[in-house]
Short mmCIF file of C-alpha atoms in Angstrom, two decimals:
data_model
loop_
_atom_site.label_atom_id
_atom_site.label_comp_id
_atom_site.label_asym_id
_atom_site.label_seq_id
_atom_site.Cartn_x
_atom_site.Cartn_y
_atom_site.Cartn_z
CA MET D 1 86.39 67.62 93.25
CA VAL D 2 82.93 67.64 91.69
CA HIS D 3 83.04 67.83 87.88
CA ILE D 4 81.02 70.72 86.48
CA GLY D 5 78.95 70.26 83.34
CA TYR D 6 77.01 72.41 80.91
CA THR D 7 73.44 71.69 79.81
CA MET D 8 72.19 72.06 76.25
CA MET D 9 68.55 72.58 77.15
CA THR D 10 66.56 71.85 74.01
CA GLU D 11 63.45 73.50 75.45
CA GLN D 12 64.96 76.98 75.31
CA ALA D 13 67.11 77.31 72.16
CA GLY D 14 67.21 76.20 68.54
CA PRO D 15 69.61 73.57 67.21
CA GLN D 16 72.18 75.90 65.66
CA GLU D 17 72.40 77.96 68.83
CA LEU D 18 72.69 74.88 71.05
CA VAL D 19 75.69 73.64 69.07
CA GLU D 20 77.31 77.07 69.28
CA HIS D 21 76.72 77.07 73.03
CA VAL D 22 78.36 73.69 73.65
CA VAL D 23 81.35 74.66 71.51
CA ARG D 24 81.80 77.71 73.72
CA ALA D 25 81.27 75.59 76.86
CA GLU D 26 84.13 73.36 75.74
CA GLU D 27 86.31 76.42 75.11
CA VAL D 28 85.73 77.93 78.56
CA GLY D 29 86.53 74.66 80.32
CA PHE D 30 83.38 72.82 81.37
CA ASP D 31 84.18 69.20 82.26
CA PHE D 32 81.25 67.60 80.42
CA SER D 33 77.92 68.40 78.79
CA VAL D 34 74.41 66.97 78.83
CA THR D 35 71.34 67.56 76.68
CA SER D 36 67.65 67.17 77.34
CA ASP D 37 65.53 65.12 74.92
CA HIS D 38 62.12 66.78 74.56
CA TYR D 39 59.29 66.93 72.05
CA PHE D 40 57.68 69.88 73.89
CA PRO D 41 59.01 72.71 76.04
CA TRP D 42 57.72 72.81 79.59
CA LEU D 43 56.20 76.25 79.01
CA ASP D 44 55.40 78.19 75.85
CA THR D 45 57.75 80.93 77.05
CA GLN D 46 60.71 78.61 76.51
CA GLY D 47 59.70 78.21 72.89
CA HIS D 48 61.85 75.36 71.49
CA ALA D 49 62.18 71.58 71.19
CA PRO D 50 64.57 70.45 68.41
CA TYR D 51 65.43 66.78 67.98
CA ALA D 52 68.11 65.96 70.53
CA TRP D 53 69.83 63.20 68.56
CA SER D 54 70.49 65.37 65.51
CA LEU D 55 71.81 68.01 67.88
CA LEU D 56 74.12 65.47 69.55
CA GLY D 57 75.54 64.32 66.23
CA ALA D 58 76.28 67.91 65.26
CA ALA D 59 77.79 68.62 68.67
CA ALA D 60 80.03 65.55 68.39
CA GLN D 61 81.48 66.89 65.15
CA ALA D 62 81.76 70.50 66.33
CA THR D 63 83.64 69.65 69.55
CA SER D 64 86.72 67.57 70.28
CA ARG D 65 87.06 67.15 74.05
CA ILE D 66 83.87 67.69 76.00
CA PRO D 67 81.88 64.53 76.89
CA LEU D 68 78.25 64.37 75.73
CA MET D 69 75.27 62.76 77.44
CA THR D 70 71.49 62.52 77.23
CA PHE D 71 69.83 63.88 80.37
CA VAL D 72 67.69 61.94 79.77
CA THR D 73 66.18 59.89 76.96
CA CYS D 74 63.02 57.85 77.53
CA PRO D 75 63.46 54.50 75.68
CA THR D 76 59.96 53.20 76.28
CA VAL D 77 57.15 54.98 74.39
CA ARG D 78 58.25 57.60 71.84
CA TYR D 79 61.39 55.57 71.03
CA HIS D 80 61.66 51.78 70.82
CA PRO D 81 64.70 50.56 72.83
CA ALA D 82 66.21 48.84 69.77
CA VAL D 83 66.29 52.22 68.01
CA VAL D 84 67.77 53.94 71.09
CA ALA D 85 70.56 51.34 71.09
CA GLN D 86 71.35 52.12 67.46
CA LYS D 87 71.37 55.87 68.10
CA ALA D 88 73.60 55.54 71.15
CA ALA D 89 76.11 53.26 69.41
CA THR D 90 76.33 55.70 66.51
CA MET D 91 76.84 58.62 68.90
CA GLN D 92 79.65 56.78 70.66
CA LEU D 93 81.39 56.34 67.30
CA LEU D 94 80.79 59.92 66.13
CA SER D 95 82.07 61.35 69.42
CA GLY D 96 85.15 59.17 69.63
CA GLY D 97 84.01 57.52 72.85
CA ARG D 98 82.74 60.68 74.59
CA PHE D 99 79.08 59.68 74.86
CA ARG D 100 77.02 58.46 77.82
CA LEU D 101 73.44 57.29 77.45
CA GLY D 102 71.25 58.72 80.19
CA LEU D 103 67.88 56.95 80.39
CA GLY D 104 64.71 57.59 82.36
CA SER D 105 61.05 56.60 82.60
CA GLY D 106 59.97 59.81 80.87
CA GLU D 107 57.24 62.43 81.04
CA ASN D 108 53.78 62.46 79.51
CA LEU D 109 54.70 65.89 78.11
CA ASN D 110 56.94 64.25 75.50
CA GLU D 111 55.70 60.69 75.18
CA HIS D 112 51.99 61.34 74.54
CA VAL D 113 52.68 62.45 70.96
CA VAL D 114 52.69 58.89 69.56
CA GLY D 115 49.21 58.19 70.93
CA ALA D 116 50.19 55.09 72.89
CA GLY D 117 48.81 56.29 76.22
CA TRP D 118 50.70 57.05 79.41
CA PRO D 119 51.23 54.06 81.74
CA ALA D 120 51.17 54.16 85.53
CA ALA D 121 54.47 54.88 87.27
CA HIS D 122 55.18 51.26 88.25
CA VAL D 123 54.54 50.11 84.68
CA ARG D 124 56.90 52.78 83.35
CA LEU D 125 59.67 51.39 85.56
CA GLU D 126 58.96 47.86 84.31
CA MET D 127 59.20 49.15 80.75
CA LEU D 128 62.46 50.96 81.50
CA GLU D 129 64.02 47.83 82.99
CA GLU D 130 63.05 45.74 79.97
CA ALA D 131 64.29 48.45 77.62
CA ILE D 132 67.70 48.59 79.32
CA GLY D 133 68.03 44.84 78.93
CA ILE D 134 67.36 45.09 75.19
CA ILE D 135 69.83 47.96 74.76
CA ARG D 136 72.59 46.13 76.62
CA ALA D 137 71.99 42.95 74.62
CA LEU D 138 72.37 44.88 71.38
CA PHE D 139 75.53 46.58 72.66
CA GLU D 140 77.05 43.10 73.03
CA GLY D 141 76.84 42.50 69.27
CA GLY D 142 75.21 39.67 67.38
CA GLU D 143 71.56 39.17 66.56
CA VAL D 144 68.94 39.86 69.20
CA SER D 145 65.35 38.63 69.31
CA HIS D 146 63.22 39.40 72.33
CA HIS D 147 59.57 38.78 73.19
CA GLY D 148 58.84 40.32 76.55
CA THR D 149 56.05 41.88 78.55
CA HIS D 150 56.27 45.26 76.83
CA TYR D 151 58.53 44.90 73.78
CA ASP D 152 59.21 42.66 70.82
CA VAL D 153 62.50 42.66 68.94
CA GLU D 154 62.87 40.62 65.76
CA ASN D 155 66.35 39.71 64.54
CA ALA D 156 67.91 43.05 65.43
CA ARG D 157 71.64 43.72 65.16
CA LEU D 158 73.81 46.80 65.46
CA TRP D 159 76.14 46.80 62.47
CA ASP D 160 78.25 49.74 63.65
CA LEU D 161 79.38 49.16 67.21
CA PRO D 162 82.05 51.04 69.16
CA ASP D 163 84.80 49.03 70.86
CA THR D 164 83.46 50.31 74.19
CA PRO D 165 79.68 50.76 74.40
CA PRO D 166 78.43 53.98 75.99
CA PRO D 167 77.90 53.81 79.75
CA ILE D 168 74.24 53.84 80.73
CA GLY D 169 72.95 56.29 83.31
CA VAL D 170 69.57 55.75 84.94
CA ALA D 171 67.46 58.61 86.30
CA ALA D 172 66.08 58.12 89.80
CA SER D 173 63.83 60.04 92.16
CA GLY D 174 62.75 57.44 94.72
CA ASP D 175 63.54 54.04 96.23
CA ARG D 176 62.28 51.90 93.33
CA SER D 177 64.05 53.87 90.64
CA CYS D 178 67.24 54.03 92.74
CA ALA D 179 67.16 50.25 93.09
CA LEU D 180 66.79 49.90 89.33
CA ALA D 181 69.61 52.39 88.74
CA GLY D 182 71.92 50.58 91.15
CA ARG D 183 71.28 47.19 89.57
CA LEU D 184 71.27 48.13 85.90
CA GLY D 185 73.03 51.48 85.52
CA ASP D 186 76.64 52.50 85.19
CA LEU D 187 75.84 55.83 86.81
CA LEU D 188 73.06 57.59 88.69
CA VAL D 189 71.17 60.56 87.24
CA ALA D 190 69.14 62.81 89.55
CA ILE D 191 68.02 66.42 89.82
CA GLU D 192 67.77 66.80 93.59
CA PRO D 193 70.71 66.93 96.04
CA LYS D 194 69.31 64.23 98.30
CA SER D 195 71.73 61.91 100.07
CA GLU D 196 69.00 59.27 100.40
CA LEU D 197 69.03 58.84 96.61
CA VAL D 198 72.76 58.17 96.62
CA GLU D 199 72.48 55.85 99.61
CA ALA D 200 69.71 53.82 97.96
CA PHE D 201 71.70 53.70 94.73
CA ASP D 202 74.73 52.39 96.64
CA ARG D 203 72.72 49.75 98.50
CA HIS D 204 71.52 48.24 95.25
CA GLY D 205 74.88 47.98 93.50
CA GLY D 206 75.79 51.58 92.70
CA ALA D 207 78.70 52.00 95.13
CA GLY D 208 81.69 53.52 93.40
CA LYS D 209 79.75 54.52 90.27
CA PRO D 210 79.41 58.17 89.14
CA ARG D 211 76.41 60.20 90.34
CA VAL D 212 75.35 63.05 88.05
CA GLY D 213 73.12 65.86 89.28
CA GLN D 214 71.72 68.96 87.62
CA LEU D 215 71.30 72.51 88.91
CA PRO D 216 69.42 75.37 87.21
CA VAL D 217 70.90 78.84 87.61
CA CYS D 218 69.85 82.18 86.18
CA TYR D 219 72.83 84.46 85.71
CA ASP D 220 72.32 88.17 85.08
CA THR D 221 74.02 91.29 86.41
CA ASP D 222 70.48 92.52 87.16
CA ARG D 223 69.12 90.17 89.81
CA GLU D 224 65.52 91.31 89.32
CA ALA D 225 65.76 90.53 85.59
CA ALA D 226 67.20 87.11 86.43
CA LEU D 227 64.42 86.43 88.91
CA ALA D 228 61.75 87.45 86.40
CA ARG D 229 63.25 85.23 83.69
CA ALA D 230 63.55 82.25 86.02
CA HIS D 231 59.92 82.66 87.01
CA GLU D 232 58.75 83.11 83.42
CA GLN D 233 60.59 80.09 82.02
CA PHE D 234 61.43 77.72 84.89
CA ARG D 235 58.62 77.89 87.45
CA TRP D 236 57.51 74.42 86.29
CA SER D 237 60.50 73.01 88.18
CA VAL D 238 58.95 73.64 91.61
CA GLY D 239 56.15 71.13 90.96
CA GLY D 240 58.08 67.98 91.83
CA TRP D 241 58.50 64.91 89.68
CA ALA D 242 55.25 63.24 90.70
CA VAL D 243 53.48 66.17 88.99
CA ASN D 244 55.96 66.91 86.21
CA ALA D 245 55.86 63.38 84.83
CA GLU D 246 52.09 63.41 84.39
CA LEU D 247 50.99 66.67 82.74
CA PRO D 248 50.47 66.38 78.96
CA GLY D 249 51.45 69.81 77.64
CA PRO D 250 52.74 73.36 78.28
CA ALA D 251 49.21 74.64 78.95
CA GLY D 252 48.94 72.19 81.83
CA PHE D 253 52.21 73.39 83.33
CA ALA D 254 51.15 77.01 82.93
CA ALA D 255 47.89 76.30 84.78
CA ALA D 256 49.56 74.22 87.48
CA THR D 257 52.11 76.96 88.23
CA GLN D 258 49.89 80.05 87.96
CA HIS D 259 50.21 80.72 91.69
CA VAL D 260 53.98 80.13 91.91
CA ARG D 261 55.72 83.37 92.90
CA PRO D 262 59.17 84.57 91.81
CA GLU D 263 60.39 84.19 95.37
CA ASP D 264 59.29 80.54 95.32
CA VAL D 265 61.47 79.95 92.26
CA ALA D 266 64.41 81.75 93.88
CA GLU D 267 64.43 79.20 96.70
CA THR D 268 65.80 76.54 94.35
CA ILE D 269 67.40 78.54 91.51
CA PRO D 270 70.32 80.90 92.24
CA CYS D 271 69.47 84.16 90.46
CA GLY D 272 71.82 87.04 89.66
CA ASP D 273 75.61 87.15 89.65
CA ASP D 274 76.40 85.90 93.15
CA VAL D 275 79.13 83.29 92.64
CA ASP D 276 78.90 82.16 96.25
CA ALA D 277 75.22 81.27 95.85
CA VAL D 278 76.02 78.87 93.01
CA VAL D 279 79.01 77.44 94.87
CA LYS D 280 76.76 76.78 97.85
CA ALA D 281 74.11 75.09 95.71
CA VAL D 282 76.69 72.87 93.99
CA GLY D 283 78.09 72.09 97.43
CA GLN D 284 74.74 70.63 98.46
CA PHE D 285 75.10 68.05 95.67
CA ALA D 286 78.68 67.31 96.72
CA GLU D 287 77.64 66.82 100.33
CA ALA D 288 74.90 64.42 99.20
CA GLY D 289 77.49 62.29 97.41
CA PHE D 290 77.23 63.46 93.80
CA THR D 291 80.40 63.41 91.72
CA GLU D 292 79.19 65.59 88.82
CA VAL D 293 76.78 68.51 88.51
CA ALA D 294 75.50 69.90 85.20
CA LEU D 295 74.50 73.56 85.32
CA VAL D 296 71.49 74.87 83.36
CA GLN D 297 71.54 78.57 82.52
CA VAL D 298 67.92 79.69 82.28
CA GLY D 299 67.18 81.61 79.08
CA GLY D 300 68.27 80.51 75.62
CA ASP D 301 69.37 84.02 74.66
CA ARG D 302 71.48 84.44 77.81
CA GLN D 303 73.98 81.65 77.28
CA GLY D 304 76.77 83.92 75.98
CA PRO D 305 76.94 86.16 79.05
CA PHE D 306 76.62 83.12 81.32
CA LEU D 307 79.49 81.31 79.60
CA ASP D 308 81.70 84.40 79.83
CA TRP D 309 80.89 84.68 83.55
CA ALA D 310 81.52 80.98 84.05
CA HIS D 311 84.92 81.29 82.39
CA LYS D 312 86.05 84.34 84.34
CA GLU D 313 84.46 83.82 87.75
CA LEU D 314 82.23 80.82 88.34
CA LEU D 315 84.36 77.85 87.22
CA PRO D 316 87.50 79.12 89.03
CA ALA D 317 85.44 79.56 92.20
CA LEU D 318 83.87 76.10 91.93
CA ARG D 319 87.29 74.52 91.48
CA SER D 320 88.96 76.38 94.31
#
């Protein structure tokens, strides 16, 4: 059975609300949770971007069962990998071992804020690989010094380490990133239900490891309202990762998606209250070989109704 997760999407709600949402998600029976790690929303209509790591610490204390995970953190530009290692170790302690560190090569949208430029895609993967090596070395304990192609670490040590370090997930969208995920990750992270991603991950060492996907949905008893909200707040998602990783701000995403129609969004986002449509979409991930799928309810102010629906109808249907 595919495990079903809940997404704390920092782009569409404030920190207090996000903690309240994950508490409710735990109560209604979601198997795990993930959170995005953004400095900007994709579109101005989403309207939020609190600091994910403060949110995660609060969520760890407000919940007791539900696993937590970054989906995903970029440990290469905005954050130095030595600092990411410290944050992740602390989260594993605060959560009592419920934390997984999802990592990816990032988006210009969030990383440009520190003024370090935005490297080419192949360089970003090189940086991610070096960053993962630094993080794993620090998880082992002891003092770490590193002088590599992209990073320097001087006499770093994590003074508060969990007995079991957090598993590391690696986001992938193509052959090169799948190869990196298979070699260096404890789990695969992806947003498309493509079997070729899983197969490439397996070929490079990922066989038997968890594969975590993500699916946006837009629940509403009024399907037209759901469709309008999905178009208003989530039309950026139809652009594909080659585009989404490069644009520097919400204005760019608004311009790039000005001709996207509501019906285009509906092709990839189940809208309304049709349980079978969500079950079918989750089934596509299962058929592709994914073991976990995190749902994203579109609309920060519509989490309560979605969670009630998930409790009464959606989760029982997904598990049957």
